[in-house]
């Protein structure tokens, strides 16, 4: 793999030299796992951030996974963290709690980057006893 500070990758590097593939994850499985952009789009929409912020979060995720394996890093945590960093970079202030709560709620609906029907509400679970939510 290329230098650590590298931001651009060739098609060959993306298709054959990713850490996930070196970790034993097939190209098909990696493509499925890279569908976190759907999660980020929904997260950004619910947080009411702009397209630049959402795109920045996607770029941060892609850059992360060109250096780290999907097998060692949970995509929901990486994607949610990328949104937090993107909000800071683009200067769209969002509270950490809001990003985590919304990310958790949306993440419960996604399985390997695809929506599924299961899911609950962390706000309801966390605050049902203390507030009338």
XYZ file of C-alpha atoms in Angstrom:
133
model
C 0.000 0.000 0.000
C 1.134 3.551 -0.661
C 2.288 6.261 1.679
C 0.273 7.094 4.770
C -0.376 10.693 3.706
C -1.710 9.643 0.321
C -5.188 10.964 -0.552
C -5.624 9.600 -4.072
C -5.718 5.928 -4.953
C -5.656 4.158 -8.292
C -8.486 1.844 -9.316
C -6.097 -1.096 -8.859
C -5.247 -0.041 -5.297
C -8.925 0.260 -4.432
C -9.766 -3.107 -5.962
C -6.810 -5.189 -4.772
C -4.747 -3.567 -2.039
C -7.147 -2.472 0.689
C -6.467 -3.470 4.302
C -9.823 -5.275 4.374
C -8.809 -7.503 1.475
C -5.436 -8.131 3.101
C -7.395 -9.080 6.230
C -9.280 -11.761 4.258
C -12.472 -9.883 3.334
C -13.553 -10.493 -0.263
C -14.092 -7.639 -2.738
C -17.836 -8.385 -2.802
C -18.096 -8.283 1.002
C -16.029 -5.094 1.133
C -18.311 -3.460 -1.452
C -21.293 -4.397 0.697
C -19.601 -2.979 3.802
C -18.807 0.274 1.961
C -22.497 1.082 1.747
C -22.113 3.167 4.897
C -22.652 6.175 2.624
C -26.402 5.397 2.839
C -26.141 5.557 6.630
C -24.208 8.842 6.454
C -26.727 10.387 4.075
C -29.592 9.535 6.424
C -27.615 10.636 9.495
C -26.757 13.970 7.883
C -30.356 14.517 6.804
C -31.706 13.840 10.306
C -29.053 16.108 11.827
C -30.001 18.784 9.267
C -26.452 19.327 8.038
C -25.537 20.409 4.526
C -24.399 18.304 1.610
C -20.805 19.430 2.039
C -20.785 18.054 5.585
C -22.292 14.747 4.470
C -19.793 14.476 1.606
C -16.929 15.292 3.972
C -18.041 12.513 6.331
C -18.161 10.071 3.404
C -14.673 11.091 2.299
C -13.327 10.636 5.840
C -14.832 7.133 5.994
C -13.364 6.171 2.628
C -9.947 7.478 3.662
C -10.135 5.586 6.966
C -10.960 2.294 5.278
C -8.152 2.706 2.760
C -5.823 2.486 5.774
C -7.742 0.229 8.170
C -9.656 -3.028 7.779
C -13.416 -3.388 7.974
C -12.693 -6.580 9.895
C -11.136 -4.686 12.798
C -13.318 -1.556 12.894
C -17.094 -1.331 13.298
C -18.468 0.707 10.384
C -21.206 2.322 12.508
C -18.673 3.748 14.949
C -16.359 4.900 12.148
C -19.200 6.492 10.166
C -20.670 8.260 13.206
C -17.220 9.510 14.201
C -16.667 10.701 10.637
C -19.880 12.734 10.833
C -18.710 14.319 14.096
C -15.380 15.265 12.507
C -17.083 16.509 9.340
C -19.361 18.771 11.402
C -16.288 20.245 13.047
C -14.391 20.644 9.775
C -17.282 22.327 7.974
C -18.238 24.277 11.122
C -21.796 23.016 11.358
C -22.152 22.753 15.109
C -23.903 19.627 16.319
C -23.766 18.284 19.848
C -21.962 14.994 20.364
C -25.015 13.534 22.141
C -27.251 14.339 19.168
C -24.851 12.722 16.697
C -24.508 9.608 18.851
C -28.262 9.274 19.552
C -29.293 9.755 15.927
C -26.458 7.506 14.725
C -27.544 4.774 17.129
C -31.182 4.998 16.064
C -30.327 4.910 12.372
C -27.632 2.261 12.838
C -30.160 -0.095 14.406
C -31.996 -0.138 11.050
C -28.895 -0.944 8.993
C -27.263 -4.320 8.613
C -23.977 -4.360 6.685
C -24.888 -1.095 5.035
C -28.385 -2.186 4.037
C -31.584 -1.215 5.770
C -33.399 -3.828 7.778
C -36.656 -3.631 9.661
C -35.312 -4.020 13.203
C -34.368 -1.146 15.445
C -35.166 0.689 18.627
C -34.782 4.104 20.130
C -31.849 4.902 22.364
C -33.614 8.067 23.518
C -36.565 6.024 24.753
C -34.320 3.446 26.416
C -32.061 6.054 28.009
C -34.599 8.609 29.129
C -37.894 6.729 29.558
C -37.636 6.723 33.349
C -36.424 10.274 33.877
C -38.402 12.230 31.282
C -41.824 11.822 29.766
C -40.480 10.863 26.285
